[in-house]
Amino acid sequence: MIRAFLLVLGLVSFLGAEVVQVPTMNFELAAPSSPQQLVSSLNVLVLLTLLFLAPSMVLVMTTFTRFVIVFGFLRQALGTQQVPPTQLLVMLGMVLTFFVMEPVGTKAYEMGIKPYIEEKIGYEEAFDKTTLPFKNFMIRNTREKDLALFLRIRNMENPKTVEEVPLSIIIPSFVISELKTAFEIGFLLFLPFLVIDMVVASILMSMGMMMLPPVMIALPFKILVFVLIDGWNLLIGNLISSIK
């Protein structure tokens, strides 16, 4: 399983990586003739499963969750319905995630995947060295309260080093921390646009135009304000700077 996971990381996650030569595999339906053949078949099955789950790993081990949720809040705050379209927001989130995670992925490749491909280290050591940069990144962006929650659920003692924290603890802690951070940023995004909606609604009521939808009148003003302050530049700049 560890060997298969390392192959997935080498194929999918890293930049600047050399081309990994994947050996050819023969799929047979015959019963295994030895324990080693059974283990090889199980490794193939695990590899295919991890390839299928690779997009989900991007969601839970990177900043993609934060970007996509904040962009969703922004679109709701502006009230532009499907503009920008969801596909564009998702792709923007992927590009920014790629930009942020590039140093982490490169370091993980140099420390673990490359020596393993060159047969300088074993797969267990390669797995530990490959996951260490991701662990450090997730720990830096995880609240101690969230990490303590899952340690308490597992009845585990407080770890002394990052290496002692298993991925099964770090990943869920990191995800809920990212969700909290994204909702905090989304709340701050909503406030200025909410003020514009309230001002427009008050003006329309004072003029007796109660049948005119305030959202329709406030929309061009919110877009104008967002463009004048160079909103995309400010938002993306602050999002990236908020990542430790």
PDB file of C-alpha atoms in Angstrom:
ATOM      1  CA  MET A   1       0.000   0.000   0.000  1.00  0.00           C
ATOM      2  CA  ILE A   2       2.802   2.421   0.895  1.00  0.00           C
ATOM      3  CA  ARG A   3       4.623   1.646  -2.337  1.00  0.00           C
ATOM      4  CA  ALA A   4       1.465   2.341  -4.337  1.00  0.00           C
ATOM      5  CA  PHE A   5       0.835   5.610  -2.514  1.00  0.00           C
ATOM      6  CA  LEU A   6       4.378   6.765  -3.265  1.00  0.00           C
ATOM      7  CA  LEU A   7       3.903   6.014  -6.956  1.00  0.00           C
ATOM      8  CA  VAL A   8       0.726   8.089  -6.992  1.00  0.00           C
ATOM      9  CA  LEU A   9       2.492  11.017  -5.331  1.00  0.00           C
ATOM     10  CA  GLY A  10       5.315  10.779  -7.827  1.00  0.00           C
ATOM     11  CA  LEU A  11       2.970  10.710 -10.809  1.00  0.00           C
ATOM     12  CA  VAL A  12       0.402  13.278  -9.753  1.00  0.00           C
ATOM     13  CA  SER A  13       1.579  15.748  -7.123  1.00  0.00           C
ATOM     14  CA  PHE A  14       4.962  17.170  -7.908  1.00  0.00           C
ATOM     15  CA  LEU A  15       6.531  19.747 -10.210  1.00  0.00           C
ATOM     16  CA  GLY A  16       9.881  19.572 -11.818  1.00  0.00           C
ATOM     17  CA  ALA A  17       9.867  15.815 -11.358  1.00  0.00           C
ATOM     18  CA  GLU A  18      11.575  13.488 -13.718  1.00  0.00           C
ATOM     19  CA  VAL A  19       9.426  11.108 -15.713  1.00  0.00           C
ATOM     20  CA  VAL A  20       8.647   8.023 -13.645  1.00  0.00           C
ATOM     21  CA  GLN A  21       8.914   4.801 -15.586  1.00  0.00           C
ATOM     22  CA  VAL A  22       5.910   2.740 -14.555  1.00  0.00           C
ATOM     23  CA  PRO A  23       6.472  -0.968 -15.150  1.00  0.00           C
ATOM     24  CA  THR A  24       4.080  -2.861 -17.349  1.00  0.00           C
ATOM     25  CA  MET A  25       1.520  -5.008 -15.578  1.00  0.00           C
ATOM     26  CA  ASN A  26      -0.355  -8.068 -16.715  1.00  0.00           C
ATOM     27  CA  PHE A  27      -3.877  -8.488 -15.368  1.00  0.00           C
ATOM     28  CA  GLU A  28      -4.908 -12.109 -15.002  1.00  0.00           C
ATOM     29  CA  LEU A  29      -8.004 -13.683 -13.501  1.00  0.00           C
ATOM     30  CA  ALA A  30      -6.221 -16.865 -12.435  1.00  0.00           C
ATOM     31  CA  ALA A  31      -5.777 -17.640  -8.755  1.00  0.00           C
ATOM     32  CA  PRO A  32      -2.414 -16.554  -7.313  1.00  0.00           C
ATOM     33  CA  SER A  33       0.150 -19.339  -7.161  1.00  0.00           C
ATOM     34  CA  SER A  34       2.206 -17.808  -4.321  1.00  0.00           C
ATOM     35  CA  PRO A  35       1.849 -15.238  -1.518  1.00  0.00           C
ATOM     36  CA  GLN A  36       4.176 -12.872  -3.395  1.00  0.00           C
ATOM     37  CA  GLN A  37       1.884 -12.929  -6.424  1.00  0.00           C
ATOM     38  CA  LEU A  38      -1.098 -12.160  -4.205  1.00  0.00           C
ATOM     39  CA  VAL A  39       0.722  -9.198  -2.663  1.00  0.00           C
ATOM     40  CA  SER A  40       1.606  -7.878  -6.114  1.00  0.00           C
ATOM     41  CA  SER A  41      -2.029  -8.121  -7.210  1.00  0.00           C
ATOM     42  CA  LEU A  42      -3.183  -6.292  -4.090  1.00  0.00           C
ATOM     43  CA  ASN A  43      -0.602  -3.556  -4.716  1.00  0.00           C
ATOM     44  CA  VAL A  44      -2.001  -3.059  -8.225  1.00  0.00           C
ATOM     45  CA  LEU A  45      -5.526  -2.821  -6.805  1.00  0.00           C
ATOM     46  CA  VAL A  46      -4.438  -0.271  -4.193  1.00  0.00           C
ATOM     47  CA  LEU A  47      -2.588   1.760  -6.845  1.00  0.00           C
ATOM     48  CA  LEU A  48      -5.670   1.952  -9.057  1.00  0.00           C
ATOM     49  CA  THR A  49      -7.800   2.910  -6.050  1.00  0.00           C
ATOM     50  CA  LEU A  50      -5.419   5.691  -5.075  1.00  0.00           C
ATOM     51  CA  LEU A  51      -5.360   7.004  -8.644  1.00  0.00           C
ATOM     52  CA  PHE A  52      -9.142   7.178  -8.494  1.00  0.00           C
ATOM     53  CA  LEU A  53      -9.019   8.989  -5.122  1.00  0.00           C
ATOM     54  CA  ALA A  54      -6.190  11.367  -6.099  1.00  0.00           C
ATOM     55  CA  PRO A  55      -8.530  14.349  -6.762  1.00  0.00           C
ATOM     56  CA  SER A  56     -10.015  13.910  -3.300  1.00  0.00           C
ATOM     57  CA  MET A  57      -6.533  14.001  -1.774  1.00  0.00           C
ATOM     58  CA  VAL A  58      -6.033  17.396  -3.409  1.00  0.00           C
ATOM     59  CA  LEU A  59      -9.095  18.650  -1.544  1.00  0.00           C
ATOM     60  CA  VAL A  60      -8.031  17.516   1.906  1.00  0.00           C
ATOM     61  CA  MET A  61      -4.248  18.074   1.864  1.00  0.00           C
ATOM     62  CA  THR A  62      -3.998  21.462   0.113  1.00  0.00           C
ATOM     63  CA  THR A  63      -5.484  24.947   0.287  1.00  0.00           C
ATOM     64  CA  PHE A  64      -8.000  24.200  -2.469  1.00  0.00           C
ATOM     65  CA  THR A  65     -10.860  24.063   0.041  1.00  0.00           C
ATOM     66  CA  ARG A  66     -10.139  27.570   1.313  1.00  0.00           C
ATOM     67  CA  PHE A  67      -9.951  29.094  -2.154  1.00  0.00           C
ATOM     68  CA  VAL A  68     -13.134  27.525  -3.507  1.00  0.00           C
ATOM     69  CA  ILE A  69     -15.260  28.360  -0.448  1.00  0.00           C
ATOM     70  CA  VAL A  70     -14.088  31.981  -0.367  1.00  0.00           C
ATOM     71  CA  PHE A  71     -14.792  32.401  -4.078  1.00  0.00           C
ATOM     72  CA  GLY A  72     -18.264  30.966  -3.533  1.00  0.00           C
ATOM     73  CA  PHE A  73     -18.912  33.450  -0.725  1.00  0.00           C
ATOM     74  CA  LEU A  74     -17.703  36.286  -2.942  1.00  0.00           C
ATOM     75  CA  ARG A  75     -20.110  35.384  -5.721  1.00  0.00           C
ATOM     76  CA  GLN A  76     -22.990  35.190  -3.252  1.00  0.00           C
ATOM     77  CA  ALA A  77     -22.029  38.542  -1.714  1.00  0.00           C
ATOM     78  CA  LEU A  78     -21.917  40.218  -5.120  1.00  0.00           C
ATOM     79  CA  GLY A  79     -25.231  38.639  -6.072  1.00  0.00           C
ATOM     80  CA  THR A  80     -24.082  37.905  -9.612  1.00  0.00           C
ATOM     81  CA  GLN A  81     -25.787  34.484  -9.699  1.00  0.00           C
ATOM     82  CA  GLN A  82     -23.604  32.327 -11.998  1.00  0.00           C
ATOM     83  CA  VAL A  83     -20.965  34.946 -12.829  1.00  0.00           C
ATOM     84  CA  PRO A  84     -18.129  33.987 -12.657  1.00  0.00           C
ATOM     85  CA  PRO A  85     -19.202  30.445 -13.579  1.00  0.00           C
ATOM     86  CA  THR A  86     -18.472  27.619 -11.175  1.00  0.00           C
ATOM     87  CA  GLN A  87     -16.042  25.949 -13.571  1.00  0.00           C
ATOM     88  CA  LEU A  88     -13.952  29.107 -13.746  1.00  0.00           C
ATOM     89  CA  LEU A  89     -13.872  29.499  -9.952  1.00  0.00           C
ATOM     90  CA  VAL A  90     -12.837  25.871  -9.530  1.00  0.00           C
ATOM     91  CA  MET A  91     -10.063  26.231 -12.103  1.00  0.00           C
ATOM     92  CA  LEU A  92      -8.872  29.448 -10.459  1.00  0.00           C
ATOM     93  CA  GLY A  93      -8.793  27.619  -7.139  1.00  0.00           C
ATOM     94  CA  MET A  94      -6.767  24.814  -8.726  1.00  0.00           C
ATOM     95  CA  VAL A  95      -4.279  27.241 -10.265  1.00  0.00           C
ATOM     96  CA  LEU A  96      -3.773  29.064  -6.959  1.00  0.00           C
ATOM     97  CA  THR A  97      -3.460  25.746  -5.115  1.00  0.00           C
ATOM     98  CA  PHE A  98      -0.845  24.664  -7.663  1.00  0.00           C
ATOM     99  CA  PHE A  99       1.020  27.935  -7.074  1.00  0.00           C
ATOM    100  CA  VAL A 100       0.944  27.655  -3.266  1.00  0.00           C
ATOM    101  CA  MET A 101       1.763  23.948  -3.058  1.00  0.00           C
ATOM    102  CA  GLU A 102       4.594  23.947  -5.609  1.00  0.00           C
ATOM    103  CA  PRO A 103       7.415  24.434  -3.039  1.00  0.00           C
ATOM    104  CA  VAL A 104       5.916  21.771  -0.774  1.00  0.00           C
ATOM    105  CA  GLY A 105       5.530  19.264  -3.602  1.00  0.00           C
ATOM    106  CA  THR A 106       9.030  19.908  -4.953  1.00  0.00           C
ATOM    107  CA  LYS A 107      10.561  19.461  -1.506  1.00  0.00           C
ATOM    108  CA  ALA A 108       8.629  16.243  -0.943  1.00  0.00           C
ATOM    109  CA  TYR A 109       9.786  14.894  -4.291  1.00  0.00           C
ATOM    110  CA  GLU A 110      13.428  15.735  -3.661  1.00  0.00           C
ATOM    111  CA  MET A 111      13.374  14.264  -0.149  1.00  0.00           C
ATOM    112  CA  GLY A 112      11.384  11.088  -0.707  1.00  0.00           C
ATOM    113  CA  ILE A 113      10.289  10.193  -4.228  1.00  0.00           C
ATOM    114  CA  LYS A 114      13.520  10.850  -6.092  1.00  0.00           C
ATOM    115  CA  PRO A 115      15.785   8.849  -3.721  1.00  0.00           C
ATOM    116  CA  TYR A 116      13.235   6.022  -3.753  1.00  0.00           C
ATOM    117  CA  ILE A 117      13.144   5.914  -7.565  1.00  0.00           C
ATOM    118  CA  GLU A 118      16.945   5.874  -7.571  1.00  0.00           C
ATOM    119  CA  GLU A 119      16.803   2.976  -5.068  1.00  0.00           C
ATOM    120  CA  LYS A 120      18.810   4.871  -2.467  1.00  0.00           C
ATOM    121  CA  ILE A 121      16.236   4.424   0.312  1.00  0.00           C
ATOM    122  CA  GLY A 122      13.502   1.943   1.165  1.00  0.00           C
ATOM    123  CA  TYR A 123       9.797   2.563   0.667  1.00  0.00           C
ATOM    124  CA  GLU A 124       9.057   3.071   4.369  1.00  0.00           C
ATOM    125  CA  GLU A 125      11.717   5.751   4.701  1.00  0.00           C
ATOM    126  CA  ALA A 126      10.614   7.269   1.396  1.00  0.00           C
ATOM    127  CA  PHE A 127       7.019   7.441   2.586  1.00  0.00           C
ATOM    128  CA  ASP A 128       8.031   9.218   5.802  1.00  0.00           C
ATOM    129  CA  LYS A 129      10.246  11.710   3.990  1.00  0.00           C
ATOM    130  CA  THR A 130       7.656  12.347   1.265  1.00  0.00           C
ATOM    131  CA  THR A 131       4.816  13.065   3.664  1.00  0.00           C
ATOM    132  CA  LEU A 132       6.909  15.171   6.061  1.00  0.00           C
ATOM    133  CA  PRO A 133       6.711  18.442   4.015  1.00  0.00           C
ATOM    134  CA  PHE A 134       2.950  17.986   3.676  1.00  0.00           C
ATOM    135  CA  LYS A 135       2.672  17.330   7.403  1.00  0.00           C
ATOM    136  CA  ASN A 136       4.636  20.487   8.186  1.00  0.00           C
ATOM    137  CA  PHE A 137       2.460  22.528   5.850  1.00  0.00           C
ATOM    138  CA  MET A 138      -0.789  21.191   7.271  1.00  0.00           C
ATOM    139  CA  ILE A 139       0.371  21.584  10.874  1.00  0.00           C
ATOM    140  CA  ARG A 140       1.264  25.246  10.263  1.00  0.00           C
ATOM    141  CA  ASN A 141      -2.250  25.908   8.991  1.00  0.00           C
ATOM    142  CA  THR A 142      -4.075  23.814  11.611  1.00  0.00           C
ATOM    143  CA  ARG A 143      -5.385  25.167  14.880  1.00  0.00           C
ATOM    144  CA  GLU A 144      -4.124  23.467  18.021  1.00  0.00           C
ATOM    145  CA  LYS A 145      -7.730  23.134  19.171  1.00  0.00           C
ATOM    146  CA  ASP A 146      -8.688  21.112  16.090  1.00  0.00           C
ATOM    147  CA  LEU A 147      -5.606  18.919  16.353  1.00  0.00           C
ATOM    148  CA  ALA A 148      -6.278  18.291  20.043  1.00  0.00           C
ATOM    149  CA  LEU A 149      -9.861  17.304  19.226  1.00  0.00           C
ATOM    150  CA  PHE A 150      -8.865  14.314  17.091  1.00  0.00           C
ATOM    151  CA  LEU A 151      -6.033  13.340  19.426  1.00  0.00           C
ATOM    152  CA  ARG A 152      -8.545  13.269  22.269  1.00  0.00           C
ATOM    153  CA  ILE A 153     -10.998  11.207  20.212  1.00  0.00           C
ATOM    154  CA  ARG A 154      -8.264   8.648  19.539  1.00  0.00           C
ATOM    155  CA  ASN A 155      -7.098   8.774  23.192  1.00  0.00           C
ATOM    156  CA  MET A 156      -3.578   9.593  22.035  1.00  0.00           C
ATOM    157  CA  GLU A 157      -0.932  11.485  23.976  1.00  0.00           C
ATOM    158  CA  ASN A 158       0.263  14.848  22.706  1.00  0.00           C
ATOM    159  CA  PRO A 159       3.024  14.240  20.152  1.00  0.00           C
ATOM    160  CA  LYS A 160       6.398  15.856  20.671  1.00  0.00           C
ATOM    161  CA  THR A 161       7.357  16.161  16.998  1.00  0.00           C
ATOM    162  CA  VAL A 162       5.564  16.442  13.680  1.00  0.00           C
ATOM    163  CA  GLU A 163       6.847  13.009  12.670  1.00  0.00           C
ATOM    164  CA  GLU A 164       4.888  11.433  15.528  1.00  0.00           C
ATOM    165  CA  VAL A 165       1.534  12.813  14.311  1.00  0.00           C
ATOM    166  CA  PRO A 166      -0.160  10.338  11.924  1.00  0.00           C
ATOM    167  CA  LEU A 167      -1.805  11.515   8.746  1.00  0.00           C
ATOM    168  CA  SER A 168      -5.113  10.136  10.006  1.00  0.00           C
ATOM    169  CA  ILE A 169      -5.010  12.872  12.680  1.00  0.00           C
ATOM    170  CA  ILE A 170      -3.499  15.730  10.671  1.00  0.00           C
ATOM    171  CA  ILE A 171      -5.781  15.535   7.633  1.00  0.00           C
ATOM    172  CA  PRO A 172      -9.188  15.893   9.379  1.00  0.00           C
ATOM    173  CA  SER A 173      -7.753  18.555  11.699  1.00  0.00           C
ATOM    174  CA  PHE A 174      -6.441  20.497   8.713  1.00  0.00           C
ATOM    175  CA  VAL A 175      -9.751  20.241   6.845  1.00  0.00           C
ATOM    176  CA  ILE A 176     -11.901  21.674   9.643  1.00  0.00           C
ATOM    177  CA  SER A 177      -9.335  24.420  10.256  1.00  0.00           C
ATOM    178  CA  GLU A 178      -9.484  25.352   6.584  1.00  0.00           C
ATOM    179  CA  LEU A 179     -13.285  25.399   6.719  1.00  0.00           C
ATOM    180  CA  LYS A 180     -13.262  27.739   9.710  1.00  0.00           C
ATOM    181  CA  THR A 181     -10.732  30.076   8.090  1.00  0.00           C
ATOM    182  CA  ALA A 182     -12.678  30.127   4.816  1.00  0.00           C
ATOM    183  CA  PHE A 183     -15.940  30.977   6.601  1.00  0.00           C
ATOM    184  CA  GLU A 184     -14.229  33.777   8.553  1.00  0.00           C
ATOM    185  CA  ILE A 185     -12.916  35.306   5.322  1.00  0.00           C
ATOM    186  CA  GLY A 186     -16.319  34.851   3.693  1.00  0.00           C
ATOM    187  CA  PHE A 187     -18.009  36.687   6.572  1.00  0.00           C
ATOM    188  CA  LEU A 188     -15.626  39.622   6.185  1.00  0.00           C
ATOM    189  CA  LEU A 189     -16.331  39.660   2.444  1.00  0.00           C
ATOM    190  CA  PHE A 190     -20.074  39.846   3.016  1.00  0.00           C
ATOM    191  CA  LEU A 191     -19.987  42.906   5.317  1.00  0.00           C
ATOM    192  CA  PRO A 192     -19.206  45.720   2.808  1.00  0.00           C
ATOM    193  CA  PHE A 193     -21.654  44.362   0.238  1.00  0.00           C
ATOM    194  CA  LEU A 194     -24.311  43.955   2.921  1.00  0.00           C
ATOM    195  CA  VAL A 195     -23.891  47.639   3.785  1.00  0.00           C
ATOM    196  CA  ILE A 196     -24.453  48.575   0.136  1.00  0.00           C
ATOM    197  CA  ASP A 197     -27.626  46.441   0.046  1.00  0.00           C
ATOM    198  CA  MET A 198     -28.935  48.108   3.201  1.00  0.00           C
ATOM    199  CA  VAL A 199     -28.221  51.616   1.923  1.00  0.00           C
ATOM    200  CA  VAL A 200     -29.913  50.944  -1.410  1.00  0.00           C
ATOM    201  CA  ALA A 201     -32.922  49.346   0.293  1.00  0.00           C
ATOM    202  CA  SER A 202     -33.272  52.333   2.660  1.00  0.00           C
ATOM    203  CA  ILE A 203     -33.120  54.827  -0.222  1.00  0.00           C
ATOM    204  CA  LEU A 204     -35.733  52.918  -2.221  1.00  0.00           C
ATOM    205  CA  MET A 205     -38.089  52.745   0.774  1.00  0.00           C
ATOM    206  CA  SER A 206     -37.675  56.460   1.475  1.00  0.00           C
ATOM    207  CA  MET A 207     -38.574  57.172  -2.156  1.00  0.00           C
ATOM    208  CA  GLY A 208     -41.639  54.948  -1.971  1.00  0.00           C
ATOM    209  CA  MET A 209     -40.271  52.445  -4.491  1.00  0.00           C
ATOM    210  CA  MET A 210     -41.122  49.425  -2.408  1.00  0.00           C
ATOM    211  CA  MET A 211     -41.963  47.248  -5.412  1.00  0.00           C
ATOM    212  CA  LEU A 212     -38.514  47.700  -6.999  1.00  0.00           C
ATOM    213  CA  PRO A 213     -36.117  44.879  -5.959  1.00  0.00           C
ATOM    214  CA  PRO A 214     -33.196  46.404  -4.001  1.00  0.00           C
ATOM    215  CA  VAL A 215     -30.890  43.586  -5.117  1.00  0.00           C
ATOM    216  CA  MET A 216     -31.257  44.568  -8.767  1.00  0.00           C
ATOM    217  CA  ILE A 217     -30.385  48.203  -8.030  1.00  0.00           C
ATOM    218  CA  ALA A 218     -27.520  47.373  -5.656  1.00  0.00           C
ATOM    219  CA  LEU A 219     -25.844  44.931  -8.046  1.00  0.00           C
ATOM    220  CA  PRO A 220     -24.185  47.478 -10.387  1.00  0.00           C
ATOM    221  CA  PHE A 221     -22.978  49.513  -7.384  1.00  0.00           C
ATOM    222  CA  LYS A 222     -21.412  46.438  -5.768  1.00  0.00           C
ATOM    223  CA  ILE A 223     -19.695  45.501  -9.017  1.00  0.00           C
ATOM    224  CA  LEU A 224     -18.471  49.080  -9.435  1.00  0.00           C
ATOM    225  CA  VAL A 225     -17.028  49.189  -5.919  1.00  0.00           C
ATOM    226  CA  PHE A 226     -15.371  45.789  -6.360  1.00  0.00           C
ATOM    227  CA  VAL A 227     -13.738  46.877  -9.617  1.00  0.00           C
ATOM    228  CA  LEU A 228     -12.621  50.287  -8.297  1.00  0.00           C
ATOM    229  CA  ILE A 229     -10.806  48.751  -5.318  1.00  0.00           C
ATOM    230  CA  ASP A 230      -9.222  46.096  -7.574  1.00  0.00           C
ATOM    231  CA  GLY A 231     -11.021  43.408  -5.624  1.00  0.00           C
ATOM    232  CA  TRP A 232      -9.533  40.334  -7.253  1.00  0.00           C
ATOM    233  CA  ASN A 233      -6.004  41.560  -6.632  1.00  0.00           C
ATOM    234  CA  LEU A 234      -6.738  42.352  -2.989  1.00  0.00           C
ATOM    235  CA  LEU A 235      -8.632  39.138  -2.362  1.00  0.00           C
ATOM    236  CA  ILE A 236      -6.117  36.745  -3.899  1.00  0.00           C
ATOM    237  CA  GLY A 237      -3.179  38.620  -2.387  1.00  0.00           C
ATOM    238  CA  ASN A 238      -4.654  38.407   1.103  1.00  0.00           C
ATOM    239  CA  LEU A 239      -5.738  34.784   0.629  1.00  0.00           C
ATOM    240  CA  ILE A 240      -2.216  33.699  -0.267  1.00  0.00           C
ATOM    241  CA  SER A 241      -0.653  35.803   2.491  1.00  0.00           C
ATOM    242  CA  SER A 242      -2.974  34.160   5.024  1.00  0.00           C
ATOM    243  CA  ILE A 243      -1.376  30.769   4.279  1.00  0.00           C
ATOM    244  CA  LYS A 244       1.537  30.031   6.570  1.00  0.00           C
TER     245      LYS A 244
END
